[in-house]
XYZ file of C-alpha atoms in Angstrom:
255
model
C -0.142 0.071 -0.168
C 1.142 3.428 -1.065
C 1.037 5.783 2.165
C -1.127 9.345 2.341
C 0.528 12.189 3.510
C -1.027 15.303 4.046
C 0.883 18.364 5.199
C -0.372 21.644 7.779
C 1.566 23.899 5.350
C 0.338 26.963 7.741
C 0.296 29.574 8.948
C 2.173 30.905 11.696
C 0.504 32.005 14.494
C -3.222 30.743 14.451
C -2.849 27.704 16.742
C -1.332 24.914 14.328
C 0.036 23.771 17.373
C -2.986 22.894 19.235
C -4.028 21.416 15.294
C -0.820 19.343 15.223
C -1.564 17.862 18.704
C -5.472 16.867 17.466
C -4.714 15.163 14.707
C -1.042 13.582 16.701
C -3.573 11.941 19.055
C -6.103 10.238 15.897
C -4.917 6.959 15.952
C -5.576 6.677 12.090
C -2.814 9.963 11.759
C 1.001 9.251 12.149
C 2.483 13.158 12.696
C 6.365 13.581 11.527
C 8.494 13.565 14.945
C 10.516 15.024 16.611
C 7.742 17.572 15.991
C 10.338 20.389 17.055
C 12.053 21.873 15.302
C 9.563 21.398 12.572
C 10.722 19.575 9.611
C 10.994 21.905 7.183
C 11.870 19.437 4.849
C 10.177 21.531 1.147
C 12.279 24.332 1.980
C 15.629 22.297 0.987
C 15.632 21.369 -2.427
C 18.564 19.170 -1.404
C 16.323 17.223 1.200
C 13.437 17.084 -1.521
C 15.681 15.217 -3.989
C 16.630 12.285 -1.219
C 13.284 11.010 -2.574
C 10.055 10.212 -0.774
C 11.549 6.893 0.632
C 14.325 9.097 2.630
C 11.653 10.699 3.593
C 9.596 8.264 5.483
C 12.236 6.806 6.656
C 13.385 10.084 8.690
C 10.304 11.397 9.501
C 7.600 8.664 10.439
C 9.641 5.458 11.629
C 7.117 5.496 14.723
C 4.304 4.798 11.830
C 2.022 1.858 11.932
C 1.019 -0.038 8.175
C -1.966 2.290 6.924
C -1.742 5.481 9.419
C -2.494 8.375 7.285
C 1.018 10.570 7.577
C 1.259 14.439 8.240
C 4.136 17.019 8.561
C 3.624 20.784 10.042
C 5.489 22.890 8.557
C 4.370 26.766 8.851
C 6.760 28.273 7.256
C 5.850 26.339 3.972
C 2.828 29.297 3.878
C 5.026 31.264 2.647
C 7.003 29.505 0.127
C 5.095 29.472 -4.076
C 8.511 26.652 -3.725
C 7.323 24.535 -1.487
C 3.492 23.858 -2.619
C 5.376 22.845 -6.070
C 8.592 20.553 -4.105
C 5.078 18.801 -2.195
C 3.916 17.582 -5.703
C 7.438 16.218 -6.347
C 7.879 14.537 -3.089
C 5.133 12.926 -2.582
C 2.492 12.475 -5.082
C -0.671 14.283 -4.408
C -0.831 15.214 -0.493
C -3.804 17.116 1.266
C -3.339 20.583 2.658
C -4.053 21.747 5.410
C -4.171 26.036 5.856
C -5.440 26.773 9.143
C -5.799 30.813 9.618
C -7.621 33.060 11.872
C -8.387 36.728 12.647
C -5.322 38.725 11.542
C -5.210 41.105 13.879
C -5.389 38.761 17.028
C -2.325 37.051 14.851
C -0.065 39.824 14.965
C -0.414 39.574 18.099
C 0.712 36.214 18.480
C 3.161 36.945 16.525
C 4.347 40.225 18.603
C 4.452 38.046 21.228
C 6.748 35.381 20.004
C 9.305 37.995 19.003
C 8.856 39.022 22.271
C 9.532 36.447 24.086
C 12.855 35.111 22.028
C 14.456 38.328 22.316
C 13.744 39.197 18.708
C 11.860 42.115 19.790
C 11.895 44.881 22.212
C 9.287 47.585 20.906
C 5.900 47.564 22.540
C 3.324 46.125 20.582
C 1.021 49.317 19.296
C 4.852 51.047 18.096
C 5.931 48.051 16.627
C 2.457 47.198 14.612
C 1.876 51.322 13.860
C 5.598 50.891 12.473
C 4.455 47.775 10.221
C 1.574 50.067 9.061
C 4.198 52.366 7.345
C 5.254 49.372 5.201
C 7.921 46.322 6.095
C 10.365 46.048 9.009
C 13.836 45.414 7.916
C 14.860 41.983 9.470
C 18.009 40.519 9.833
C 18.449 37.350 7.863
C 21.403 35.941 9.799
C 19.593 35.484 13.254
C 16.589 34.359 11.397
C 15.024 32.591 7.998
C 12.253 34.189 7.953
C 11.211 37.707 9.327
C 10.313 37.344 13.112
C 8.576 41.176 11.983
C 5.957 39.989 9.401
C 3.366 41.111 11.972
C 1.032 42.213 9.100
C 2.432 40.778 5.659
C 1.237 37.377 7.000
C -2.191 37.632 8.244
C -2.709 39.104 4.247
C -3.529 35.502 3.887
C -4.484 35.025 0.328
C -1.015 36.205 -0.715
C 0.035 33.359 -0.166
C -2.338 31.081 -0.608
C -3.000 31.977 -4.279
C 0.565 29.629 -5.490
C -0.747 26.494 -2.888
C -4.549 26.745 -4.036
C -2.838 27.190 -7.595
C -1.672 24.355 -7.385
C -3.538 21.804 -5.004
C -7.234 22.655 -5.995
C -9.683 21.243 -3.663
C -7.267 18.972 -1.950
C -6.209 22.306 -0.293
C -8.593 22.867 2.690
C -8.560 26.677 4.325
C -9.887 26.056 8.340
C -9.954 28.633 10.933
C -9.070 29.006 14.212
C -12.168 29.565 15.912
C -13.824 27.039 13.846
C -12.463 24.588 16.254
C -14.284 25.872 18.940
C -14.041 25.527 23.075
C -14.563 21.387 22.660
C -12.571 21.266 18.689
C -14.905 19.393 17.733
C -17.410 21.183 16.806
C -18.837 20.247 13.400
C -17.290 23.345 11.663
C -13.911 21.811 13.997
C -11.777 18.803 14.494
C -14.620 16.708 13.642
C -14.871 17.994 10.164
C -11.168 17.966 9.514
C -10.742 14.178 11.160
C -13.159 14.286 7.761
C -11.390 15.245 5.492
C -8.779 13.392 5.708
C -11.030 10.175 5.213
C -9.822 8.874 9.359
C -12.772 8.560 11.835
C -14.428 11.693 12.444
C -15.625 10.187 15.657
C -13.478 10.341 17.660
C -12.661 12.919 20.571
C -8.958 13.849 20.822
C -8.110 15.026 24.970
C -6.319 17.894 23.754
C -9.856 19.084 22.639
C -10.343 22.343 23.758
C -7.292 22.434 25.364
C -5.168 25.820 23.745
C -1.403 25.476 23.436
C 0.884 27.835 23.494
C -1.233 30.502 24.614
C -0.200 34.296 23.940
C -0.065 36.072 27.282
C -2.878 38.530 25.631
C -5.333 34.676 25.250
C -8.835 35.753 26.383
C -8.872 39.693 25.575
C -9.593 41.490 22.947
C -7.667 43.664 20.462
C -8.464 46.848 21.392
C -7.898 46.234 25.045
C -3.958 45.610 23.997
C -3.463 48.935 20.987
C -6.958 51.081 21.569
C -9.978 50.745 19.575
C -7.938 53.622 16.767
C -4.916 51.270 16.322
C -7.980 48.343 16.075
C -10.407 49.833 13.373
C -6.817 50.500 11.462
C -5.504 47.366 11.050
C -9.630 46.233 11.073
C -8.827 48.618 7.476
C -5.956 47.077 6.255
C -6.890 43.864 6.730
C -10.541 44.828 4.803
C -9.165 43.432 1.451
C -7.777 40.755 1.729
C -10.419 39.582 4.848
C -13.482 39.469 1.872
C -11.558 38.024 -0.488
C -11.343 35.049 1.938
C -14.553 35.220 3.055
C -14.867 34.582 -0.646
C -13.461 31.397 -0.755
C -14.390 30.091 1.683
C -17.810 31.149 1.354
C -19.260 32.597 4.163
C -18.369 35.372 7.146
C -15.467 35.383 8.843
C -16.001 35.201 12.461
C -14.081 38.949 13.588
C -15.847 40.630 11.622
C -18.716 39.650 12.675
C-alpha cells in the first residue's frame, strides 16, 4: 500500500501547534517526529531530492501500516516553491492551511518575537511602524522575518500559489472554528472527515489550547486601543473580503 500524506502548511501563529496535537492524537494518523524543530523538508531542494522513502524513514519511523502520514511546517505557506516540491516528493498530498483573525495573529506574532528576544518595541509601536511598510530584519538571525506582523495576515497573498497547485485538495480552516470543545460541526471532526479518518474520535486535548499568547482571552482593542485596532481592521479589509469569498461565508472576526 502506498502511504498517504498530508501537510499542515501554515499559517504561523494560527494555532497550528494545537491542531497538530489534535491530529497526532487520532489513532489513524501519524505526525512527523520530532515536532520541534519543524521538519521544513520542502524548503530544501537537497532534502527533497533524497526522495519519499528517505523522507518517510527519517520522519515517520514510528508510524504503523495504514496510518495517514502528516507533517506540520508552518513556513511552507510562505514558499511558493514548497507547493510544487510537495507534489514532486509526495505525489498528491492533502494540504491544510489554518488561519485566524489577522489582528489576533499579529498580536500573537509580536508576543512570540518578544518572548524569543527578537523584538523590544511595545506592541502598539511595532504595529504602527509596520502599517507604514515592511520592517527590516537580520537574515543571519532568523530564516524568515520575525517582524512580518501584518504581511502574514494578508492570507490570500500566500495562499494563491498553493491553491493553484492543489485546488480542492487544499482545505482552508479557521482556528476560531475549532471551538472550545474542539469538535464542533466546523471543528476538528470535520477536519478528520476531510482527511478520511474517523470523525467520531474525541481527541483528549480538544479545547485545551497549546502555547496560548499572553493576550489570550482579551480583545485586541484592550491591548492596542480602539483607534489602532480599527486602522488594522481597515488594513486587512480587502484581504479579509477575499478570504470570505474563498470560504463562502462571513468571517467570525468581521461579525
